[in-house]
Amino acid sequence: MTRKQRRMTIIGGSLAVLALAAALVLNALRDSIVFFSTPTMVAENHVQPGKRFRLGGLVQPGSLQRGGNLAVTFEVADGGAKLPVAYKGILPDLFREGQGVVAEGALDANGVFKADTVLAKHDETYMPKDVADALKKQGHWKDDYGAKDSNMASGNPKPAATTAQGNSQGAVR
């Protein structure tokens, strides 16, 4: 075997090992690529109890119930299905009924989503494209979702929230 043939064999073998490694990684992450699952997706895919995933949707108005020791229950819906959620801890400041939420956790044997983390939507006008498309398809799209963005583009931004002293107040994390 000549030097050129040996070099080509090593390069070909290296490329094959790299392709195999990439295929294994992509196969392992296949289900984790989705940022969150909606209640409809959970019902359609028959998610097994105990499997961790992210649940996203809107908090149903009138479903929020607070218990003792920071226990909270509420329902998350996407227009097609609802899923009850139980959480124990401090909820984010932006959490409220009718707003978007993403919760991390797992289903229990009774079909209740036991969340260990709850994330509230940051801005009322931000919405990922796939969520906006799903809401449009289901007929739950509001025409004013993009109004703030169009006001900013036209040079008419909304005034910032002010404190009692008249100073403008920004978001603090």
Tab-separated table of C-alpha atoms in Angstrom:
chain	number	residue	atom	x	y	z
A	1	MET	CA	0.000	0.000	0.000
A	2	THR	CA	1.408	3.395	-0.980
A	3	ARG	CA	1.540	6.453	1.284
A	4	LYS	CA	-1.279	8.097	-0.638
A	5	GLN	CA	-3.528	5.038	-0.243
A	6	ARG	CA	-2.741	4.832	3.484
A	7	ARG	CA	-3.537	8.531	3.950
A	8	MET	CA	-6.850	8.180	2.079
A	9	THR	CA	-7.757	5.118	4.183
A	10	ILE	CA	-7.096	7.032	7.419
A	11	ILE	CA	-9.122	10.050	6.217
A	12	GLY	CA	-11.993	7.813	5.087
A	13	GLY	CA	-12.000	5.915	8.384
A	14	SER	CA	-11.942	9.183	10.350
A	15	LEU	CA	-14.900	10.524	8.367
A	16	ALA	CA	-16.839	7.298	8.963
A	17	VAL	CA	-16.203	7.468	12.734
A	18	LEU	CA	-17.228	11.160	12.772
A	19	ALA	CA	-20.440	10.412	10.847
A	20	LEU	CA	-21.276	7.554	13.224
A	21	ALA	CA	-20.691	9.781	16.277
A	22	ALA	CA	-22.893	12.554	14.813
A	23	ALA	CA	-25.663	10.048	14.043
A	24	LEU	CA	-25.573	8.670	17.602
A	25	VAL	CA	-25.726	12.164	19.148
A	26	LEU	CA	-28.622	13.266	16.924
A	27	ASN	CA	-30.514	10.058	17.649
A	28	ALA	CA	-30.062	10.532	21.411
A	29	LEU	CA	-31.283	14.151	21.244
A	30	ARG	CA	-34.174	13.485	18.858
A	31	ASP	CA	-36.882	13.973	21.511
A	32	SER	CA	-35.060	16.779	23.327
A	33	ILE	CA	-34.958	19.143	20.364
A	34	VAL	CA	-38.513	20.368	21.012
A	35	PHE	CA	-38.471	23.337	23.420
A	36	PHE	CA	-41.763	22.300	24.992
A	37	SER	CA	-44.782	20.094	24.380
A	38	THR	CA	-48.343	21.397	24.398
A	39	PRO	CA	-51.170	19.559	26.206
A	40	THR	CA	-52.459	18.368	22.808
A	41	MET	CA	-49.042	16.915	21.942
A	42	VAL	CA	-48.917	15.172	25.345
A	43	ALA	CA	-52.343	13.596	24.745
A	44	GLU	CA	-51.508	12.553	21.165
A	45	ASN	CA	-48.100	11.076	22.029
A	46	HIS	CA	-49.374	9.238	25.143
A	47	VAL	CA	-46.436	10.401	27.279
A	48	GLN	CA	-45.567	7.809	29.911
A	49	PRO	CA	-45.732	8.769	33.614
A	50	GLY	CA	-42.319	9.659	35.007
A	51	LYS	CA	-40.829	10.882	31.696
A	52	ARG	CA	-39.458	14.411	32.084
A	53	PHE	CA	-40.414	17.079	29.546
A	54	ARG	CA	-41.400	20.726	29.258
A	55	LEU	CA	-45.073	21.646	29.086
A	56	GLY	CA	-46.068	24.931	27.466
A	57	GLY	CA	-49.362	26.718	26.992
A	58	LEU	CA	-51.691	29.260	28.545
A	59	VAL	CA	-52.760	29.197	32.194
A	60	GLN	CA	-56.538	28.684	32.186
A	61	PRO	CA	-58.451	31.583	33.784
A	62	GLY	CA	-60.109	30.505	37.039
A	63	SER	CA	-57.947	27.393	37.435
A	64	LEU	CA	-55.285	28.795	39.788
A	65	GLN	CA	-55.643	27.464	43.340
A	66	ARG	CA	-53.153	28.100	46.108
A	67	GLY	CA	-52.662	25.692	48.997
A	68	GLY	CA	-50.484	25.595	52.070
A	69	ASN	CA	-46.657	25.525	52.009
A	70	LEU	CA	-46.437	27.280	48.596
A	71	ALA	CA	-48.412	24.506	46.855
A	72	VAL	CA	-50.156	25.682	43.689
A	73	THR	CA	-52.373	23.918	41.159
A	74	PHE	CA	-53.525	25.271	37.796
A	75	GLU	CA	-54.433	24.063	34.321
A	76	VAL	CA	-52.387	24.643	31.166
A	77	ALA	CA	-54.285	24.643	27.874
A	78	ASP	CA	-53.472	25.183	24.220
A	79	GLY	CA	-56.975	25.488	22.810
A	80	GLY	CA	-57.315	21.773	22.106
A	81	ALA	CA	-56.576	20.103	25.428
A	82	LYS	CA	-55.994	20.935	29.103
A	83	LEU	CA	-53.529	19.411	31.527
A	84	PRO	CA	-53.603	19.921	35.321
A	85	VAL	CA	-50.311	21.084	36.845
A	86	ALA	CA	-49.172	20.845	40.473
A	87	TYR	CA	-46.210	22.925	41.659
A	88	LYS	CA	-44.658	23.596	45.040
A	89	GLY	CA	-42.541	26.723	45.242
A	90	ILE	CA	-42.498	30.427	44.520
A	91	LEU	CA	-44.085	31.366	41.203
A	92	PRO	CA	-42.415	33.958	38.928
A	93	ASP	CA	-43.650	37.553	39.242
A	94	LEU	CA	-45.073	37.496	35.702
A	95	PHE	CA	-47.125	34.342	36.334
A	96	ARG	CA	-50.884	34.907	36.111
A	97	GLU	CA	-54.013	33.395	34.636
A	98	GLY	CA	-54.442	33.820	30.895
A	99	GLN	CA	-50.687	34.207	30.312
A	100	GLY	CA	-48.182	31.862	28.722
A	101	VAL	CA	-46.157	29.488	30.862
A	102	VAL	CA	-43.560	26.761	30.417
A	103	ALA	CA	-43.259	24.183	33.209
A	104	GLU	CA	-40.591	21.487	33.575
A	105	GLY	CA	-41.402	18.190	35.248
A	106	ALA	CA	-43.132	14.852	34.662
A	107	LEU	CA	-46.596	13.315	34.616
A	108	ASP	CA	-47.652	11.268	37.618
A	109	ALA	CA	-49.788	8.105	37.507
A	110	ASN	CA	-53.007	10.185	37.823
A	111	GLY	CA	-52.223	12.303	34.742
A	112	VAL	CA	-51.252	15.399	36.738
A	113	PHE	CA	-48.109	17.209	35.584
A	114	LYS	CA	-45.827	17.576	38.638
A	115	ALA	CA	-43.692	20.625	37.858
A	116	ASP	CA	-40.410	21.368	39.580
A	117	THR	CA	-39.775	24.571	37.589
A	118	VAL	CA	-42.254	27.136	36.257
A	119	LEU	CA	-41.214	29.814	33.778
A	120	ALA	CA	-43.528	32.720	32.899
A	121	LYS	CA	-43.584	34.467	29.558
A	122	HIS	CA	-41.456	37.633	29.758
A	123	ASP	CA	-43.253	40.028	27.437
A	124	GLU	CA	-46.885	39.978	26.419
A	125	THR	CA	-46.019	40.596	22.762
A	126	TYR	CA	-43.232	38.038	22.323
A	127	MET	CA	-44.286	34.702	20.928
A	128	PRO	CA	-42.187	32.069	19.165
A	129	LYS	CA	-43.142	31.601	15.518
A	130	ASP	CA	-44.265	27.982	15.949
A	131	VAL	CA	-46.540	28.916	18.886
A	132	ALA	CA	-48.005	31.849	16.924
A	133	ASP	CA	-48.646	29.564	13.949
A	134	ALA	CA	-50.350	26.991	16.201
A	135	LEU	CA	-52.577	29.692	17.741
A	136	LYS	CA	-53.483	31.021	14.279
A	137	LYS	CA	-54.372	27.510	13.108
A	138	GLN	CA	-56.608	26.942	16.162
A	139	GLY	CA	-58.293	30.360	15.838
A	140	HIS	CA	-56.916	31.771	19.123
A	141	TRP	CA	-54.683	34.424	17.533
A	142	LYS	CA	-55.189	38.026	18.668
A	143	ASP	CA	-54.418	40.720	16.101
A	144	ASP	CA	-52.785	42.964	18.716
A	145	TYR	CA	-49.926	40.507	19.473
A	146	GLY	CA	-47.691	42.348	17.023
A	147	ALA	CA	-48.991	45.854	17.797
A	148	LYS	CA	-46.145	46.732	20.171
A	149	ASP	CA	-43.538	45.685	17.625
A	150	SER	CA	-45.190	47.797	14.910
A	151	ASN	CA	-45.363	50.796	17.276
A	152	MET	CA	-41.634	50.468	17.925
A	153	ALA	CA	-40.892	50.243	14.192
A	154	SER	CA	-42.982	53.329	13.399
A	155	GLY	CA	-41.192	55.403	16.048
A	156	ASN	CA	-44.102	55.504	18.521
A	157	PRO	CA	-42.881	53.426	21.444
A	158	LYS	CA	-45.141	53.049	24.458
A	159	PRO	CA	-44.006	55.148	27.405
A	160	ALA	CA	-42.065	53.300	30.082
A	161	ALA	CA	-43.718	52.514	33.393
A	162	THR	CA	-43.018	55.182	35.969
A	163	THR	CA	-42.731	55.130	39.732
A	164	ALA	CA	-44.674	57.396	42.063
A	165	GLN	CA	-41.788	59.891	41.918
A	166	GLY	CA	-41.993	60.050	38.102
A	167	ASN	CA	-38.759	58.142	37.422
A	168	SER	CA	-38.881	55.609	34.642
A	169	GLN	CA	-38.630	52.042	35.823
A	170	GLY	CA	-36.957	49.230	33.896
A	171	ALA	CA	-37.188	45.495	34.314
A	172	VAL	CA	-34.816	44.091	36.894
A	173	ARG	CA	-33.773	40.432	36.946
